[in-house]
Amino acid sequence: MSEQPMNDEQRKDSKESRNILSRRTFLSYALGGSGAVLAAGMAGAVPFVPSNATVTAATYGNSGDSNCSASGMHFESVGIMKTASLQAGISVRTASYYAIANAVTDSPRGGAMYRIVTRTDYDALRGNTLGPESALNGNGYIDQLLANGNVAVLSGGGAVDLASVGLRVQYDAYAADNTAAMQAALAYPLPVLTAYGIYVFSGESVADLGQEGELDISGDCRFRLAAGSIVNTDVDYGNHKAILRVQGGKRFTIRGVAFDGNRDGQTYPATKNNFGRGTVPRRTNGILEVCPSGSAYRTRTVIVEQCSFENAYLSGAMFIQCGNVTIRNNYSANNTINGFGGAGFASLLFEGNTSLRDGWSDMYTSDRYEGDRAQLQIREWPRDYTAASERIPVISIAESERNKQIVVRGNTSDQAGVIGLFVRSCEQCLITDNVIRNVGYKRRSGSYSPTAIWGDFGKFAIIGNDIMTQAVQPGDMLPDGIRVVGFSGNGIDRTGGPWISMQGRYYSIVADNQITCGQTFGIGAFDDNASKRLLNNKGIIITSQCIVRGNVIEGCANIPIEAINDDNFNSESLRDIGICDNEIFNTTGSSIINLRSYGSPAGNPRNFDISGNKLYDVRSATAGSDARQMVNFSPAWGALDVQDVKIADNRFYCLNTGDASKNYAGIRFRGSSGSRGIVIRDNQFFDTLNAVRTESFAELGIRGNIVRNGLRLLYADIAAGGDAGKLMIDGNSCSGITLQCVNINAGGSGKILSELTAIGNSWSGSGSAYSGVTPGVSPIAYCLDRNINTMATKVVPSRSFSGTPVFNAQYLGEIIRSADGSAQYIAVQVGTGVGDWKML
């Protein structure tokens, strides 16, 4: 066996492997029709067999083999050893697997220890499986038939170097395809394999571990798919070849192996969008694949560490219907679909991995840029996928299989083609402390923007991630930051029935993330539009049952935070949302926080808490009136009873470029005349247009807000909807108001307010305190008390009459103005009858 220097961690791994293997006996294995299957229950270790003893239970990987005397028998190569007549019971060594043809270019590789046994003993142990010279196991690559009929049995010393079973490195002068030798090693009971160098494969090798099999592969090596191994055309586009597929088993571990798909050497179809093996190729095709065994056993434990997956024709590594999977400290780059992907996990820890430009290919042209592609893509396993449709073993299921627990932590992604991290259909998912840069590499068209982190169907906690767009290539789409679609109910994604059932409500949280574009101001001033970077599209997109808290969002050319129901999966109106304590700046989006309705959902929107946010440095490149809002309620809600809304303790700062017409409005509430529980309090509105604009409502409270340098505190556009009910405007401080503090616009429709109170406010500015309180809209009762009014034009809301008013059915304290004179009257009650009123 060739030896390579090892660092401390490799020595530790090697030692652990030897200790494990020393307890496995030859008799503990049985060779199944589809590969090596470990027998249930490990037998006790058989002691090292002395060289003069008859071998009846040869031990693979006995730790004593590598140091024992080999009776002086040494051979240059396996070929020379096979010509010898060696007695049973001795041990011999080879210096190299193949003969060294040229000492300048070749070096000894694959030397190993062999134990000589009789053919009778071998057949008793191995079941007469030595096979002919060309067999995929036994005589061809592993154990060797000698000239006298005895058998040289490979003894690995704890781990078997792949060079010891006939694999040749790429730079070997006689290098050849290694697929057959690799398949022999995987079909034989060699559970610990090591490799060094670069190996080329023209086809896939399969290790079927059954229910209890184990396989460990480690080394400092590269497995490379040969050019022309995958040839797809529009007529024949259903091809795919993995380099390695592991099926089933108790445990599969791989460390330090680089997989190279050599995608530039493969042939893509000219126009076909879905190419590759299986129903939806992006879900099953990888250069490393792990899936159930042919006998329908899951791989219970998978560990992939310190490997790399590059240049895959489709995806790097794919994991289908697995148990507990750990993918840690790996590298993926330039894979056409995914760096890593899979479906139907019991658990997944995806940690410390690095990705560069996964999800793109120059051979996958821009007219086919639709679809999800990512550094990591996790999905449900559809119930109608079968072994026949996918061409890999799968477990039949009655209901589509969702993922149980997913943790995605501490990964780095740069220039992902479509999505950095995508997880769908998950009961519990934590995505935290990841760094994602410049997502959307060569994404030129699509029904949605490229996205850094996407959670779809389930319960998600997306916390503490750093997302930055520093550069966008000309023609590429601007990316979104985070999208969370935590639907309830069943999702139906295509004709043929539901892929996934997510019964119940799933609440998600998006917290403490940074979504920025690394803005710089260059040589311009702080309020110079040209000096700002706007390289993100939207910041955070959510659906119902979600809390968005403590995020920093910067540099959005579109909406920084948007909440939307999605009629494809959930026909219920938007509800149960908290958008709190976020900091949003440097944006030109049409809205900053947008509550949007999609389709025709049932029910009333309800339960919104928008509190403690800081919105500043927002601006528009074009002038307009009320088209731009800090908080925007969907226009479709004008006919719905919106309920239980709190907008409190926010700071809304416009950029104030000197052109007030380019500034944003504050809050635009829309709802029917049955909308109630609407409270807008303790906010600060600086340099906005209308601080609050509303249509109809049953109850609306505007309390304790500070408005500086705007058009109005309130524009109640009642004419646009139904009736307005109780309006409470209390304790607000407004300065620099240029139009009216309160404008109630009823038009000619005769809409009325049932109650209006305005108590303890402070009005100042160049406009007037009130507008629009006319005979057609005067409230049934109102109280305007203890307000400080220093407006340039002082207007007291009152009715207007010709001549002396008749005080029948007037209201206590109402001020009435004579239209043909300057007299003003206050109505006081002098009795209990309808006409018991008089002028004060």
Short mmCIF file of C-alpha atoms in Angstrom, two decimals, residues 269 271-275 364 367-369:
data_model
loop_
_atom_site.label_atom_id
_atom_site.label_comp_id
_atom_site.label_asym_id
_atom_site.label_seq_id
_atom_site.Cartn_x
_atom_site.Cartn_y
_atom_site.Cartn_z
CA PRO A 269 -29.09 18.89 -25.43
CA THR A 271 -32.97 23.03 -26.55
CA LYS A 272 -34.32 20.60 -23.95
CA ASN A 273 -35.00 22.22 -20.57
CA ASN A 274 -35.35 19.11 -18.39
CA PHE A 275 -32.38 16.97 -19.29
CA TYR A 364 -27.27 26.25 -20.04
CA ASP A 367 -33.50 31.22 -22.44
CA ARG A 368 -33.52 28.29 -19.99
CA TYR A 369 -32.77 30.16 -16.79
#
